[in-house]
XYZ file of C-alpha atoms in Angstrom:
357
model
C 150.138 73.037 113.615
C 150.227 76.721 114.605
C 149.400 77.837 118.133
C 146.086 79.487 117.336
C 144.862 76.358 115.540
C 145.787 74.338 118.631
C 143.807 76.721 120.823
C 140.710 76.573 118.626
C 140.858 72.780 118.672
C 141.398 72.743 122.422
C 138.531 75.102 123.177
C 136.026 73.534 120.839
C 137.007 69.904 121.401
C 137.237 69.018 117.713
C 140.228 66.709 118.157
C 140.664 63.793 120.511
C 143.876 63.122 122.382
C 144.397 66.740 123.415
C 147.284 66.058 125.820
C 149.304 64.525 122.942
C 149.556 67.757 120.993
C 149.029 70.310 123.765
C 152.829 70.458 123.976
C 152.506 72.949 121.115
C 151.112 75.403 123.645
C 153.943 74.867 126.094
C 156.489 75.303 123.300
C 154.783 78.302 121.725
C 154.119 80.483 124.764
C 156.490 83.178 123.358
C 153.912 83.800 120.609
C 151.449 85.257 123.128
C 150.908 88.988 122.761
C 153.554 91.263 124.238
C 151.334 92.812 126.876
C 150.352 89.433 128.292
C 153.980 88.311 128.344
C 154.689 91.455 130.357
C 152.047 90.436 132.866
C 153.532 86.952 133.094
C 157.005 88.334 133.783
C 155.493 90.187 136.743
C 153.096 87.376 137.585
C 153.815 87.599 141.306
C 152.122 91.004 141.223
C 149.249 90.673 138.779
C 148.225 87.079 138.066
C 146.887 84.588 140.564
C 147.016 80.908 141.435
C 149.491 78.068 141.570
C 150.147 74.426 142.348
C 151.304 73.694 145.889
C 151.490 70.334 147.621
C 149.340 67.215 147.314
C 146.279 65.845 149.037
C 146.376 62.796 151.303
C 145.929 60.492 148.286
C 148.757 62.095 146.315
C 146.760 64.295 143.946
C 148.196 67.737 143.095
C 146.493 70.714 144.742
C 145.928 73.946 142.808
C 145.041 77.202 144.587
C 143.123 80.040 142.927
C 143.178 83.281 144.919
C 140.183 85.307 143.768
C 140.154 88.478 145.868
C 143.266 90.287 144.570
C 142.462 89.510 140.924
C 141.756 92.473 138.639
C 139.253 91.070 136.097
C 138.797 94.338 134.218
C 142.552 94.837 134.030
C 143.028 91.281 132.758
C 140.513 91.645 129.940
C 142.006 95.002 128.952
C 145.582 93.701 129.068
C 145.292 90.376 127.255
C 143.012 88.907 124.626
C 140.542 86.191 125.528
C 142.571 83.704 123.507
C 145.745 84.552 125.436
C 143.967 84.020 128.746
C 142.683 80.659 127.518
C 146.192 79.726 126.363
C 147.489 80.436 129.842
C 144.855 78.228 131.476
C 145.386 75.390 129.011
C 149.055 75.530 129.917
C 148.179 75.432 133.655
C 146.010 72.370 133.032
C 148.860 70.629 131.278
C 151.291 71.470 134.084
C 148.860 69.751 136.461
C 148.597 66.784 134.112
C 152.381 66.438 134.073
C 152.437 66.522 137.872
C 149.829 63.733 137.936
C 152.107 61.655 135.700
C 155.107 62.332 137.954
C 153.103 61.429 141.062
C 152.019 58.176 139.427
C 155.692 57.294 138.923
C 156.647 58.321 142.470
C 153.829 56.427 144.183
C 153.592 53.432 141.863
C 149.853 53.896 141.296
C 147.711 55.987 139.001
C 147.141 59.594 140.038
C 144.649 60.984 137.542
C 142.815 63.839 139.259
C 143.479 67.152 140.998
C 142.101 69.110 143.930
C 141.349 72.811 143.581
C 141.067 75.290 146.450
C 139.253 78.554 145.675
C 140.125 81.292 148.146
C 137.178 83.681 147.749
C 138.208 86.185 150.397
C 137.646 89.641 148.897
C 135.237 88.486 146.184
C 133.310 91.598 145.179
C 131.393 93.379 142.449
C 134.566 93.938 140.414
C 134.706 90.179 139.852
C 131.294 90.241 138.142
C 132.691 92.282 135.220
C 130.818 90.833 132.240
C 133.701 90.337 129.735
C 135.690 88.548 132.444
C 132.747 86.291 133.326
C 132.337 85.390 129.637
C 136.030 84.564 129.311
C 135.982 82.489 132.498
C 132.957 80.640 131.144
C 134.897 79.651 128.032
C 137.807 78.492 130.179
C 135.410 76.295 132.175
C 133.943 74.922 128.946
C 137.429 74.083 127.669
C 138.245 72.316 130.946
C 134.963 70.369 130.907
C 135.401 69.200 127.305
C 139.081 68.322 127.368
C 139.779 67.339 130.995
C 136.393 65.901 132.065
C 137.633 63.499 134.742
C 140.576 65.507 136.060
C 138.770 67.310 138.888
C 138.503 65.304 142.108
C 136.968 68.102 144.177
C 136.828 71.892 144.322
C 136.942 73.354 147.828
C 135.625 76.907 148.205
C 136.885 78.729 151.293
C 136.093 82.140 152.816
C 133.043 82.546 150.576
C 131.297 85.916 151.140
C 127.567 86.593 150.741
C 128.168 87.525 147.095
C 129.474 84.049 146.255
C 126.078 82.516 145.308
C 125.541 85.363 142.826
C 128.958 84.833 141.226
C 128.524 81.062 141.155
C 125.128 81.332 139.470
C 126.743 83.299 136.629
C 129.103 80.461 135.742
C 127.559 77.222 136.990
C 125.666 76.626 133.723
C 129.078 76.059 132.111
C 129.619 73.100 134.462
C 128.278 69.585 134.064
C 126.138 68.079 136.804
C 129.028 65.801 137.721
C 131.370 68.778 138.179
C 128.800 70.708 140.217
C 128.625 67.797 142.650
C 132.377 68.159 143.221
C 132.075 71.795 144.344
C 132.144 71.954 148.162
C 131.591 75.317 149.868
C 133.233 75.214 153.293
C 132.044 77.143 156.332
C 133.895 78.813 159.183
C 135.690 75.533 159.992
C 137.362 75.522 156.552
C 140.872 75.059 157.991
C 139.803 71.910 159.789
C 138.126 70.547 156.656
C 141.141 71.349 154.466
C 143.278 69.254 156.808
C 140.835 66.397 156.356
C 141.816 66.298 152.689
C 145.384 67.689 152.835
C 148.069 66.745 155.359
C 149.283 69.810 157.331
C 152.816 69.177 156.020
C 151.452 69.686 152.479
C 149.150 72.600 153.335
C 150.447 76.212 153.347
C 150.593 77.727 156.823
C 148.460 80.609 155.529
C 145.652 78.081 155.048
C 146.084 76.349 158.398
C 148.906 73.912 157.633
C 152.647 73.816 158.317
C 154.110 74.311 154.844
C 156.150 77.467 154.213
C 158.597 78.733 151.629
C 162.326 78.342 152.406
C 162.313 81.941 153.659
C 159.431 81.169 156.026
C 156.698 82.790 153.928
C 153.418 81.183 155.142
C 151.689 81.998 151.845
C 154.215 79.961 149.828
C 154.396 82.722 147.243
C 157.146 80.991 145.297
C 154.403 78.535 144.304
C 151.130 80.455 144.653
C 150.775 83.930 143.173
C 148.286 86.253 144.844
C 147.790 88.884 142.146
C 147.006 92.591 142.394
C 145.535 95.459 140.411
C 146.987 95.735 136.902
C 148.432 99.148 135.966
C 146.717 100.823 133.035
C 150.098 101.005 131.309
C 149.529 97.330 130.467
C 146.186 98.005 128.796
C 146.596 96.797 125.227
C 144.164 99.107 123.490
C 145.924 102.165 124.922
C 149.483 100.910 124.470
C 149.418 99.111 121.109
C 148.703 101.218 118.060
C 148.082 99.175 114.921
C 147.659 100.616 111.441
C 144.898 98.493 109.982
C 144.624 98.173 106.216
C 140.841 98.121 105.939
C 137.769 99.309 107.786
C 134.127 98.376 107.331
C 130.872 99.296 109.045
C 128.644 96.273 109.560
C 124.981 97.076 109.959
C 122.812 95.733 112.751
C 121.700 92.192 112.075
C 124.256 91.791 109.276
C 127.651 90.263 108.521
C 130.684 90.952 106.333
C 132.627 88.314 104.415
C 136.126 88.388 102.877
C 137.246 85.669 100.451
C 140.796 84.385 99.986
C 141.658 81.748 97.401
C 144.625 79.644 98.498
C 146.112 77.738 95.572
C 148.733 75.713 97.444
C 148.526 73.465 100.512
C 149.855 74.658 103.870
C 149.371 78.350 103.218
C 148.338 80.402 106.236
C 145.892 83.196 106.955
C 146.854 85.771 109.539
C 144.476 88.417 110.859
C 144.269 91.354 113.239
C 141.132 93.317 114.029
C 139.570 95.762 116.417
C 135.995 96.957 116.825
C 134.478 100.189 118.047
C 131.940 100.253 120.853
C 131.063 96.600 121.406
C 132.025 93.013 120.665
C 131.941 91.408 117.209
C 131.586 87.838 115.986
C 134.335 86.255 113.898
C 134.807 82.895 112.211
C 136.577 81.237 109.284
C 134.826 79.081 106.695
C 135.680 77.164 103.513
C 133.749 76.905 100.268
C 134.342 75.678 96.716
C 133.972 78.756 94.460
C 135.144 82.369 94.541
C 132.549 85.112 94.181
C 129.596 82.982 95.225
C 128.013 84.452 98.352
C 126.859 81.798 100.796
C 125.343 81.774 104.254
C 127.578 80.651 107.093
C 125.425 77.544 107.527
C 126.076 76.588 103.890
C 129.874 76.659 104.231
C 132.275 74.350 106.035
C 133.153 75.828 109.405
C 136.921 75.883 110.016
C 137.237 78.281 112.959
C 133.931 78.333 114.879
C 132.166 81.676 115.006
C 132.715 83.329 118.370
C 132.077 86.768 119.854
C 135.279 88.689 120.603
C 135.738 91.645 122.942
C 137.792 93.396 120.261
C 136.531 96.767 121.513
C 138.576 96.134 124.672
C 141.603 94.257 123.331
C 142.565 93.993 119.633
C 142.404 90.408 118.425
C 144.974 88.594 116.329
C 145.231 85.041 115.120
C 146.378 82.740 112.366
C 145.312 79.521 110.717
C 147.399 77.057 108.717
C 145.312 75.701 105.832
C 146.475 72.194 104.843
C 144.180 72.123 101.803
C 143.877 74.602 98.907
C 140.496 76.239 98.484
C 138.467 79.370 99.053
C 138.563 80.494 102.675
C 136.093 83.035 104.008
C 136.779 85.282 106.993
C 133.439 86.448 108.328
C 132.606 89.223 110.792
C 129.244 88.543 112.395
C 126.898 91.215 113.730
C 123.684 89.274 113.138
C 123.037 88.991 116.881
C 122.962 92.794 117.329
C 119.430 94.135 116.924
C 120.142 97.829 117.450
C 123.849 98.553 116.951
C 126.041 98.664 113.855
C 129.781 97.989 114.322
C 132.855 99.504 112.701
C 135.634 96.935 112.354
C 139.207 97.788 111.364
C 141.273 94.837 110.198
C 144.319 93.514 108.377
C 144.496 90.084 106.747
C 147.682 88.530 105.336
C 148.058 85.411 103.210
C 151.344 83.602 103.867
C 152.789 81.110 101.397
C 154.250 77.868 102.830
C 157.801 79.277 102.662
C 156.679 82.370 104.606
C 154.891 80.206 107.177
C 158.111 78.275 107.823
C 160.076 81.511 108.210
C 157.531 83.001 110.644
C 157.754 79.905 112.867
C 161.546 80.104 113.240
């Protein structure tokens, strides 16, 4: 199963037993786009968050440091799918730590604690494409790790926090919302109620430091920073697309590919001018017969992509022969037509095997 297929299944919850095959993501991280890999190599500067210590019951604690994050830079430097891949991987790292803790303590450790440091939360964090991406990450977490969250502790929340929370809380189940605890000025005292000072970074009121004495424990928690524009994908990656089409407002564009052998693959790249565009993959029985999306079998669920910010790329291994339809969707746009530039490749099984080496 190729990485992008794994991600689609993970995000849309179409397969049970996610942790069994999520190892594909951990093994296939090198397939992420080059710009995002660059960010990861310098993660201590640009990304944010990390696992550090355990609560008093032995559950892993994950810290997300919101203030230094550069949401606009993130969405310009990595595709939405790459950001989701990164978070799925983080979730699985936490799952592995739960398994290790269960072995160490001789009892089941099945949930995690999250600490959200909201110091510095501001208007830049309300950047719409970033909010939409974060919403999909929350949806993925809800659908595939529903019982993993023990509690989420919000500290140093500014006056803007209720506004930010209202933008994303509809992605959360009622059960998850009940686990969100916004702490007041005594947040250090409350953190120690849940986390022993020996397991709590000194920066957050505990006694834990890095070997070099760093109170922030930055070997385990990254604090992020503004992302240089040199990492922006749209400005740094120039792709020569094979085709271009203008899709009118309220319309869609379909491309048919007949795959005659099992285990062929479709590979695509596309960008859009001016605004986002919907994209999905479908299957039908006959070539040349136009059908509505609702009349075809949905293979990759239709989703809106910010391809005007970051070019999108993906692939799909097709275990069954048939007619596959790649569909660009602009039916939701009442006023604006979209120009999409794209390249689609069909890979035979032998080529698929070579590309995975």
